[in-house]
Short mmCIF file of C-alpha atoms in Angstrom, two decimals:
data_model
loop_
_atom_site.label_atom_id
_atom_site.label_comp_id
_atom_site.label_asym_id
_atom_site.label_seq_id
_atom_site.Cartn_x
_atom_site.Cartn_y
_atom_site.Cartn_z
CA UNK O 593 68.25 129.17 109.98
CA UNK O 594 67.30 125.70 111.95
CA UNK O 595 69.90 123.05 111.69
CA UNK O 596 68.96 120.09 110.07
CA UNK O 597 68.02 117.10 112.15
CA UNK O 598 68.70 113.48 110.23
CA UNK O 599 65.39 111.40 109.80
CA UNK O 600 65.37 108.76 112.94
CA UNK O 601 65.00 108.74 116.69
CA UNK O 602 68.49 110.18 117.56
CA UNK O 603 69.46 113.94 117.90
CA UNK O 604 71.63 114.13 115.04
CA UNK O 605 72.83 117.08 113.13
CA UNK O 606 74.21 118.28 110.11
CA UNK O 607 74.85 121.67 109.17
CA UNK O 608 77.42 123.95 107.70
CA UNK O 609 80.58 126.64 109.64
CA UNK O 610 82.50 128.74 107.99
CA UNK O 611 84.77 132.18 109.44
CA UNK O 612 83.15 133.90 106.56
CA UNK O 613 80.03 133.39 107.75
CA UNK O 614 79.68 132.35 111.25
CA UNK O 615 76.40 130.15 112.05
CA UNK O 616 76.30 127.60 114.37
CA UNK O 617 79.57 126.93 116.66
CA UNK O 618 79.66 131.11 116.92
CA UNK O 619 75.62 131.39 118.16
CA UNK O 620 75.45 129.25 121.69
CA UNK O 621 71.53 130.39 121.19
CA UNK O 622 71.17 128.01 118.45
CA UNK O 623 73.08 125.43 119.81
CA UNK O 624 71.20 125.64 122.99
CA UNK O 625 68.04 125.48 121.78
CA UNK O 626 68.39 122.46 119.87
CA UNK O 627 70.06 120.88 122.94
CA UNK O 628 73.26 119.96 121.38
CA UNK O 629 75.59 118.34 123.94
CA UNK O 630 78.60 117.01 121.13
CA UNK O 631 79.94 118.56 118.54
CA UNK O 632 81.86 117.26 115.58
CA UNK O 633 83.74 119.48 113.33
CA UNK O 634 85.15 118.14 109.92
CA UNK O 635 87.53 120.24 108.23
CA UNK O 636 91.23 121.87 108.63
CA UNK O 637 91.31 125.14 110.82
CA UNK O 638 94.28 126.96 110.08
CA UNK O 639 96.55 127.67 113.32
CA UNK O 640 94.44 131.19 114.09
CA UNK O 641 91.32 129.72 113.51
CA UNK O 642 91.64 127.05 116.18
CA UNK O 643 93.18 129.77 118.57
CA UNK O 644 90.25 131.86 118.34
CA UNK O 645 88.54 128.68 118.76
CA UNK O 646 90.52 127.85 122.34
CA UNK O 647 90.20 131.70 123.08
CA UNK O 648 85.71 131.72 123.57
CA UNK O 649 84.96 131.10 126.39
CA UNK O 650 83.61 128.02 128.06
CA UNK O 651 80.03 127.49 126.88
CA UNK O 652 77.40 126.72 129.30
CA UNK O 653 76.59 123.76 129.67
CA UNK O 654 80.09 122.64 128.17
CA UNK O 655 79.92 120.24 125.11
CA UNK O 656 82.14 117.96 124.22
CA UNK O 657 84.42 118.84 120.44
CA UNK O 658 86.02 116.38 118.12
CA UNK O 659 87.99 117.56 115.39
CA UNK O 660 88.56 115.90 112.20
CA UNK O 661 91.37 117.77 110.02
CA UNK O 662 90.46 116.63 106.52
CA UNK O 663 90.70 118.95 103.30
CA UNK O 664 86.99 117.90 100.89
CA UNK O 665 89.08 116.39 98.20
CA UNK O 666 88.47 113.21 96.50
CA UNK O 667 91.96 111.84 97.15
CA UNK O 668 92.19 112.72 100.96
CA UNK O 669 91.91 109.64 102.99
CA UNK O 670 88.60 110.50 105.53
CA UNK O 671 87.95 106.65 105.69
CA UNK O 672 90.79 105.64 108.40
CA UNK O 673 88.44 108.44 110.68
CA UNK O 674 85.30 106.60 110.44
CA UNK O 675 85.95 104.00 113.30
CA UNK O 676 85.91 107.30 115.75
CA UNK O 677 83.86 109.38 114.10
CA UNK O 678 81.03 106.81 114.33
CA UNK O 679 82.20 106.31 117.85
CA UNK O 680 82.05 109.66 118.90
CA UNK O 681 78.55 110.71 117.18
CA UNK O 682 76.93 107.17 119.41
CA UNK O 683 78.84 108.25 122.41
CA UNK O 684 77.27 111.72 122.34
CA UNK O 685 73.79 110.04 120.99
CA UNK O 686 73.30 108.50 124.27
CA UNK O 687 75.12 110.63 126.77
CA UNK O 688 73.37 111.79 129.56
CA UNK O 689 72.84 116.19 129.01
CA UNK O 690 74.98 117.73 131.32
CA UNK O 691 73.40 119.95 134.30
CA UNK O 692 71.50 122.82 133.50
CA UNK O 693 70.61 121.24 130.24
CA UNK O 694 66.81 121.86 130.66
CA UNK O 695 64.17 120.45 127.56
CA UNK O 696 61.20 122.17 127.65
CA UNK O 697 58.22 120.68 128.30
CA UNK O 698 57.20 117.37 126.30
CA UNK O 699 60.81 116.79 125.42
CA UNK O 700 62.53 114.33 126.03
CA UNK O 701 65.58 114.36 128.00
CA UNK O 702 67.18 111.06 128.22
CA UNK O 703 70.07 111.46 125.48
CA UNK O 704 72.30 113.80 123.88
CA UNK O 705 72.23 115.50 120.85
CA UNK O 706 74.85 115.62 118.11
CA UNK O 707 76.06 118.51 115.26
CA UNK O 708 78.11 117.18 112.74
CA UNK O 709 79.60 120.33 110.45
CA UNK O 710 82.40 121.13 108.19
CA UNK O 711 82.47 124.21 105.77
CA UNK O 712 79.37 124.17 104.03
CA UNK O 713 77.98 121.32 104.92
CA UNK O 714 78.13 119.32 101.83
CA UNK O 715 80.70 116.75 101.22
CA UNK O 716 82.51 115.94 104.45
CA UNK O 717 79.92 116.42 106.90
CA UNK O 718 77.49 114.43 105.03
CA UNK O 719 80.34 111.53 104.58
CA UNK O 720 80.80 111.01 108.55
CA UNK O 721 76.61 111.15 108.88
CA UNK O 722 76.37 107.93 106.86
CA UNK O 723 79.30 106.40 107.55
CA UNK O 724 77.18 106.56 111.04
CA UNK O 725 73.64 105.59 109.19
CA UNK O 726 75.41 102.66 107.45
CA UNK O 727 77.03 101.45 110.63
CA UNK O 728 74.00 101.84 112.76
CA UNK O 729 71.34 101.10 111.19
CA UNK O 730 72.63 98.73 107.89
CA UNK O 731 69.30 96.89 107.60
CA UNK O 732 67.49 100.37 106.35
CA UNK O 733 70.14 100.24 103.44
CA UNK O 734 69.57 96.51 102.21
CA UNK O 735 67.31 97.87 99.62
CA UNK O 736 63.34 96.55 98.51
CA UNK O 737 64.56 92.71 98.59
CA UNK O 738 66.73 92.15 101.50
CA UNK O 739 64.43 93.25 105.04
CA UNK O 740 65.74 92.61 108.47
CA UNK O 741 65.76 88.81 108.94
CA UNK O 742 65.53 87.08 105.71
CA UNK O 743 68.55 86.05 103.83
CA UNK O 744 70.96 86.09 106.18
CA UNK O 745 73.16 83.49 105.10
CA UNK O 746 73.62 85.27 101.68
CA UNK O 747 73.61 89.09 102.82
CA UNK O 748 75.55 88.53 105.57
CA UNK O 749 75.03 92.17 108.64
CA UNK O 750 76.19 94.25 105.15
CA UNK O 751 75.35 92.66 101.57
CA UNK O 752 78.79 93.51 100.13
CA UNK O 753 77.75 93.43 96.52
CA UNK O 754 75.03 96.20 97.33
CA UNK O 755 77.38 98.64 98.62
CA UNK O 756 76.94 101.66 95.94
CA UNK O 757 73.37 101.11 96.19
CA UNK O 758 73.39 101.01 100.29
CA UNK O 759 75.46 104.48 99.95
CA UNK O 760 73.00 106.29 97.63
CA UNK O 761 70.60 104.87 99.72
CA UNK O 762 71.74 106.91 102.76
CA UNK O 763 72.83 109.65 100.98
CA UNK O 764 68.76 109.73 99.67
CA UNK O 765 67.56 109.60 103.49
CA UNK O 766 70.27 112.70 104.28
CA UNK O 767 68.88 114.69 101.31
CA UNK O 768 65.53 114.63 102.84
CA UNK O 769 66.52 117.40 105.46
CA UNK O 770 69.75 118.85 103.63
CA UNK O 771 69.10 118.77 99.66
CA UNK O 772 72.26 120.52 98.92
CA UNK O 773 74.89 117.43 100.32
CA UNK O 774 76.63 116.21 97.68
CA UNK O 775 80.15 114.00 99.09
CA UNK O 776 82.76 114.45 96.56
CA UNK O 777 83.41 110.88 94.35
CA UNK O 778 86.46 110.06 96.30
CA UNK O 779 84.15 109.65 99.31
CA UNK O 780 81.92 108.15 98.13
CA UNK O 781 84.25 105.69 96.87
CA UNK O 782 85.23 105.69 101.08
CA UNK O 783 81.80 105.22 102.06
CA UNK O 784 80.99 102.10 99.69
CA UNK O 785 84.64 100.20 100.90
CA UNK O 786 83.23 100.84 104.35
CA UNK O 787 80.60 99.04 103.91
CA UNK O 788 82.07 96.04 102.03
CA UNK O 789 84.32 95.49 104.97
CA UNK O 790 81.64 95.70 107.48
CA UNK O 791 81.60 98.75 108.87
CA UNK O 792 84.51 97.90 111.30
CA UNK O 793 84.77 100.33 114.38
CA UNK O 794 85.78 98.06 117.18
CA UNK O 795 89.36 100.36 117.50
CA UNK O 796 90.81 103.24 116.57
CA UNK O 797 92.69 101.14 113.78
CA UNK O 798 89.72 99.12 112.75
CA UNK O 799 90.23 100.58 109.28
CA UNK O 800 94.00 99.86 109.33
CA UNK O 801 94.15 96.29 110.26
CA UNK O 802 91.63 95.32 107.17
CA UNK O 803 93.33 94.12 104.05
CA UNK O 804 90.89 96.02 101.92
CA UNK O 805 91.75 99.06 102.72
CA UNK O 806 95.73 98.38 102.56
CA UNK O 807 94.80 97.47 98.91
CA UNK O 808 92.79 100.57 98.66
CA UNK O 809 96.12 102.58 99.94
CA UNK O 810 98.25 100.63 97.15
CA UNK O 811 96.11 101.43 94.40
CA UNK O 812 95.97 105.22 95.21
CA UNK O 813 99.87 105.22 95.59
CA UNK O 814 99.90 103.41 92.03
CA UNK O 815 97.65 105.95 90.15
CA UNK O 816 99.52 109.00 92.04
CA UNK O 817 103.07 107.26 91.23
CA UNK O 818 102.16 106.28 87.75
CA UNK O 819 100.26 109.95 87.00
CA UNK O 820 104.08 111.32 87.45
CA UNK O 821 105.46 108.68 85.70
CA UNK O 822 107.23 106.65 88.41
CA UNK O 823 106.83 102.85 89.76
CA UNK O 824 105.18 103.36 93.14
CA UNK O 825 107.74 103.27 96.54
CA UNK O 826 105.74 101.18 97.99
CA UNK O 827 104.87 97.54 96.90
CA UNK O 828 102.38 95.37 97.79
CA UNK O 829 101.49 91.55 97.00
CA UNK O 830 99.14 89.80 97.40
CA UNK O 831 99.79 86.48 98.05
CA UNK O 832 101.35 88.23 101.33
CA UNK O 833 98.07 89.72 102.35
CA UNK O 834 96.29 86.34 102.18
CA UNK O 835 99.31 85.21 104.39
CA UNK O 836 98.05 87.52 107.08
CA UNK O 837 94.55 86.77 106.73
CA UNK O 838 95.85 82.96 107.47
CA UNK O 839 98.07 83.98 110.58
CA UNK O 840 94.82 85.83 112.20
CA UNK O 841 92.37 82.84 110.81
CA UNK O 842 94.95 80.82 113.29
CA UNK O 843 94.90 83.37 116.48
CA UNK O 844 92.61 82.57 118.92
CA UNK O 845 91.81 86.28 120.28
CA UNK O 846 88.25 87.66 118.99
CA UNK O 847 89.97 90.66 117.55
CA UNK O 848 91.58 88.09 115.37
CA UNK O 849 88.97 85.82 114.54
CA UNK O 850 86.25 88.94 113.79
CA UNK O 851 89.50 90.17 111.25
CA UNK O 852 89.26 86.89 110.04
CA UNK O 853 85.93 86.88 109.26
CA UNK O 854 85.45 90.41 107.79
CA UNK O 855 88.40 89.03 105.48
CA UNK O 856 86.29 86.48 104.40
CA UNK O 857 83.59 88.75 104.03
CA UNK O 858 85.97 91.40 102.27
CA UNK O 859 86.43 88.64 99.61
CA UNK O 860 82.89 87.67 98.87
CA UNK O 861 82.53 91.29 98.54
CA UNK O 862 85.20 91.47 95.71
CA UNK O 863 84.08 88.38 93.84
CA UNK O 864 80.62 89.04 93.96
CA UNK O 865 80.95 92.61 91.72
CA UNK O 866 84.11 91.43 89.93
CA UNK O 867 83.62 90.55 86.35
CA UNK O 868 83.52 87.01 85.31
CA UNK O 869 86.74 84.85 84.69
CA UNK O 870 88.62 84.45 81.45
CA UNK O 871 86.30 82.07 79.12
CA UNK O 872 89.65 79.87 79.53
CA UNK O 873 88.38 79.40 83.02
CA UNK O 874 84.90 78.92 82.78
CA UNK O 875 85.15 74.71 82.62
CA UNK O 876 86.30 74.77 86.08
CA UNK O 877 83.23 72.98 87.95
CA UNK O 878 81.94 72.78 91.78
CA UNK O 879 85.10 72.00 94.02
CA UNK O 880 87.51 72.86 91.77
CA UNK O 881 90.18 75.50 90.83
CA UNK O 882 92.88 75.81 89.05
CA UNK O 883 96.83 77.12 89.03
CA UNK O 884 99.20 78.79 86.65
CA UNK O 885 102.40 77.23 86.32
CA UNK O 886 105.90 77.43 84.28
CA UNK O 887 105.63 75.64 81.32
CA UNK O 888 109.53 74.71 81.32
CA UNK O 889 109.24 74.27 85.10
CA UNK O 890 105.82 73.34 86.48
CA UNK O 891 106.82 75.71 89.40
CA UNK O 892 103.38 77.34 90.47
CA UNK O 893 103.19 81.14 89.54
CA UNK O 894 99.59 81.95 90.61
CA UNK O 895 96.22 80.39 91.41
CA UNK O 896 93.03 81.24 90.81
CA UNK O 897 92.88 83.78 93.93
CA UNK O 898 95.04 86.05 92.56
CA UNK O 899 93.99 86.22 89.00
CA UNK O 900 92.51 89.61 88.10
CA UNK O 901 89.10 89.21 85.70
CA UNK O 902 89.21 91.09 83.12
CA UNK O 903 86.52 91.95 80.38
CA UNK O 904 86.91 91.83 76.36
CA UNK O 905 85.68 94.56 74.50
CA UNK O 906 81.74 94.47 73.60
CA UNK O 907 81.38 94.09 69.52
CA UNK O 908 81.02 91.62 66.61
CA UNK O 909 83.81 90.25 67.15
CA UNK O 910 83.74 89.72 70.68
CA UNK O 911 83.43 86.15 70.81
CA UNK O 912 86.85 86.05 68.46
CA UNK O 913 88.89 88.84 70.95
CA UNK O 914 87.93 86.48 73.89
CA UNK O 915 89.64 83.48 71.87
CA UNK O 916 92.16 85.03 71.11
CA UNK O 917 93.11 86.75 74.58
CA UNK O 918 96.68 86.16 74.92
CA UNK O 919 97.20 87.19 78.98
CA UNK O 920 96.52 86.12 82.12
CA UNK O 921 96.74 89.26 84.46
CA UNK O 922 97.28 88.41 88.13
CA UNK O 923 97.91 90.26 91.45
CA UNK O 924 101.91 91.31 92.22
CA UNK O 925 102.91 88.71 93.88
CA UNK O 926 105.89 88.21 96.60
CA UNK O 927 108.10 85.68 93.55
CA UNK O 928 108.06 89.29 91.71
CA UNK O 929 110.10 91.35 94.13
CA UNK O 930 113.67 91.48 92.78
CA UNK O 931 112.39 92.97 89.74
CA UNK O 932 109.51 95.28 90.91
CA UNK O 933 112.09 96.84 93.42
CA UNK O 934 114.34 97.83 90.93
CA UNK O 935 112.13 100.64 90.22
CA UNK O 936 111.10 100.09 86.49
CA UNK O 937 108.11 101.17 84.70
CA UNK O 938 107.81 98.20 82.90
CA UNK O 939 109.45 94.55 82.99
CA UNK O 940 110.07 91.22 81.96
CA UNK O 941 108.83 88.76 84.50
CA UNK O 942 111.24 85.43 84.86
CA UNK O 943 110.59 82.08 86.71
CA UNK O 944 111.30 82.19 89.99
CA UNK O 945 113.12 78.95 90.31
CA UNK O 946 116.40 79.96 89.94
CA UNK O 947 116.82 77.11 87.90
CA UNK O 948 114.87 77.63 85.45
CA UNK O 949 114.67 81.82 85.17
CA UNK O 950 112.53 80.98 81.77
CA UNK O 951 110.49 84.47 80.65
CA UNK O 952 106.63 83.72 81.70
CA UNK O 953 105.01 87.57 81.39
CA UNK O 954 105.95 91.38 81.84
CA UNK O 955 104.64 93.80 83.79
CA UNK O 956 103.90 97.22 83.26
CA UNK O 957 102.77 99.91 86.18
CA UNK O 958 101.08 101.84 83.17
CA UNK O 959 98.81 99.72 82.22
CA UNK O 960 98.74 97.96 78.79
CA UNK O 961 95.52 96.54 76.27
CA UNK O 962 95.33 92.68 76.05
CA UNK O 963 94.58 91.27 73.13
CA UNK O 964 91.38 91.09 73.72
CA UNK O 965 91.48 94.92 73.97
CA UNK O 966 90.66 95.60 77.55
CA UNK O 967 92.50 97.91 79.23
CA UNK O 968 94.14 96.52 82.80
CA UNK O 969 96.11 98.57 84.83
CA UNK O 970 98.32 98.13 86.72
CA UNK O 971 99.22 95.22 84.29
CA UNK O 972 101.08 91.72 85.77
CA UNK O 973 100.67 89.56 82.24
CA UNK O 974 101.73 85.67 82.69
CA UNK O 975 101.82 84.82 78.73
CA UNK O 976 99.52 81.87 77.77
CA UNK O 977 101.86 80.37 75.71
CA UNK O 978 104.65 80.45 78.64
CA UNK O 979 102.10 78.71 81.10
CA UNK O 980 100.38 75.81 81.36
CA UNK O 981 96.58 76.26 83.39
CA UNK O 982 96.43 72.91 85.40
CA UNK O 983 92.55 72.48 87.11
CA UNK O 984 92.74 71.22 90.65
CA UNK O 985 90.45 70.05 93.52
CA UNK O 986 89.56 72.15 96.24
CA UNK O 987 91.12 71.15 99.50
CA UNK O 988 88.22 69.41 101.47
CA UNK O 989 87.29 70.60 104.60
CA UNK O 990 89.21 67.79 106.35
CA UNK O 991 92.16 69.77 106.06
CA UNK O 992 93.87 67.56 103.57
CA UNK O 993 95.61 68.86 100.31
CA UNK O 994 94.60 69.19 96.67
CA UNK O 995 95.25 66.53 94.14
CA UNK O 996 95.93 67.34 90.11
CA UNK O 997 92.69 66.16 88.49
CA UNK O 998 93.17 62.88 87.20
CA UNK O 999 96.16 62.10 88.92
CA UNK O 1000 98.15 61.51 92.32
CA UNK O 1001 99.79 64.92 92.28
CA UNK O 1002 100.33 66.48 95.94
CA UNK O 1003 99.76 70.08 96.66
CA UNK O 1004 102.37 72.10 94.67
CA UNK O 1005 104.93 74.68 96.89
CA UNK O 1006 103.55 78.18 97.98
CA UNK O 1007 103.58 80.41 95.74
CA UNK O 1008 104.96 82.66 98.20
CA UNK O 1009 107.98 80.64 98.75
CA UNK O 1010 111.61 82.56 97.69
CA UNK O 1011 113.38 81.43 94.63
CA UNK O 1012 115.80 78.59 94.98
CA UNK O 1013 113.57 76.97 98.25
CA UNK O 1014 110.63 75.27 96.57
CA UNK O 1015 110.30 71.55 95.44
CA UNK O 1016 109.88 72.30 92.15
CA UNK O 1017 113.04 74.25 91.85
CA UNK O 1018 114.47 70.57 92.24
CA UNK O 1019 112.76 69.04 88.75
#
């Protein structure tokens, strides 16, 4: 049984290894004859396995081993590997064969050759071969409309609202030589936020440093807190997250400014396969936005960053449920803190301006049905009839602040800032 060489120029490999049935790491012969100088193994060897593994000896020539212990379950995290898997499989693309690596004839011997295996070659294999295809060659992913070249200023080196479609893409070019791969849905899931943010592999922590996957590592702690019925350990806000995003937007290192931009990038992505905004929303025009603020108050809350769309149900009626959609849901943000880390379920959220403390929404880590009767979850409700929805002007690019629309107003206080420190907890 040949192993199965990915459509392209490079040696690349996918295949399957088991103990129960021992193919390709176990047969030299095979390895040897399709010249393969790296090898990358994706899957958890129990402690024997990777003694008998240490215990053969030296093959000749030697090849160099990565191994990746992941289990082929849809909640295991195989994303945060992609930065060296993809680095590994290019380093071993164009290595130079060791000595006494002869091609026959014809062949050429310029570069190396790469086998990428885990168990059965199905699901985690097939996830770190394109995570490579997607961050090697992106433009054979941008689909019939997008070719290498044209629309650059839109689709950007990954199209971020084409991501599920650049992933099946792939996974359609891999099927070609292996029919059988099928990566499990949390994967998949992996693959498609991999190539929102841009494929990042400059670093080991490439995946770590980008705010969409510290979001992605929230949300799975909220569904696996929530599924046993407890308010997740670990919080996250967003308002905080853009913070960061600022600080590197303000370093002058390219690490920084390429995190800055894949930010940026990261939140085109999200707003360009997001639904639409609230119907209250939709008379914002060009260079404008808008902010949620106390009604007793007029402390800011939220602005229109943080908001989280959400859809009414489809029916009849659906013009009426808009209407008469009672909730504007929003990211957790940092003014929540004292109440989220008291461990609750579900809440009352309260003005921050210690001042004031006037009830503006409730929260629930659940998940609860506007009444408009979608479903959000988690749920972070500021009432409509506790907040006013104030449309303001874009700052211009001159740097200088926003201005209420028809007025003089200056920019209203961070809505970041702690309780009992803003200007507005003066009124």
């Amino acid at each position: 049984m040949p192993l199965d060489r990915i459509p392209g120029e490079d040696n690349l490999y996918i295949g399957r290894f088991g103990f129960d049935s021992a193919f390709a790491v176990g047969q030299q012969k095979m390895l040897d004859s399709h010249h393969i100088t790296h090898i990358l193994s994706v899957l958890q060897y129990t402690a024997r396995e990777k003694a008998e593994i240490e215990a053969r000896p030296p093959s000749s020539p030697p090849r160099t081993r990565m191994f990746v212990d992941v289990d082929d379950m849809a909640e295991e995290d195989l994303l945060v590997h992609f930065p060296r898997i993809v680095r590994f499989i290019d380093g071993g693309l164009h290595s130079k064969p060791a000595v006494g690596s002869v091609r026959e004839a014809g062949e050429a011997a310029a570069e190396g050759a790469v086998y990428v295996h885990c168990a059965m070659g199905k699901s985690r294999s097939a996830t770190a071969v394109i995570a490579y295809l997607l961050w090697k060659r992106p433009q054979d992913f941008w689909g019939d409309g997008v070719k290498d070249g044209q629309n650059k200023a839109v689709q950007q080196r990954h199209p971020p609202a084409a991501a599920e479609d650049a992933v099946r893409r792939a996974l359609a070019l891999v099927r070609q030589v292996r029919p059988v791969v099928e990566p499990n849905p949390g994967f998949v899931q992996q693959l498609a936020l991999w190539w929102r943010m841009g494929c990042p592999a400059d670093g080991p922590d490439a995946v770590e440093r980008r705010p969409a996957y510290q979001r992605w590592l929230y949300d799975k702690d909220v569904e696996e807190s929530t599924r046993m019925g407890l308010a997740p350990a670990r919080l996250w806000f967003g308002d905080e997250a853009a913070g960061a995003k600022e600080n590197k937007e303000d370093g002058s290192s390219t690490r920084q400014k390429k995190d800055a931009l894949a930010a940026r990038q990261e939140t085109a992505a999200v707003a360009a396969t997001t639904a639409a905004h609230d119907a209250a929303y939709d008379a914002t025009g060009p260079g404008q936005d808008f902010q949620l603020r106390c009604k007793v108050c007029r402390r800011v809350l939220a602005d229109a960053a943080f908001v989280v769309p959400h859809e009414a149900a489809t029916g009849e009626a659906d013009g009426r449920l808009r209407a008469a959609c009672n909730h504007h849901f929003v990211e957790p943000l940092s003014w929540m803190r004292p109440v989220l880390e008291q461990g609750e379920l579900e809440g009352r959220l309260v003005c921050p301006n210690t001042r004031c403390n006037a009830q503006v929404g409730r929260y629930s880590w659940q998940g609860f049905k506007c009444t408009c009767r979608a479903w959000v979850c988690p749920a972070f409700s500021l009432q409509h009839s506790r907040v006013d929805c104030l449309t303001i002007r874009r700052p211009p690019k001159t740097g200088m602040q926003p201005s209420a629309v028809g007025g003089t107003e200056s920019r209203p206080p961070d809505i970041g800032s702690p309780p009992g420190a803003t200007e507005a907890d003066k009124v």
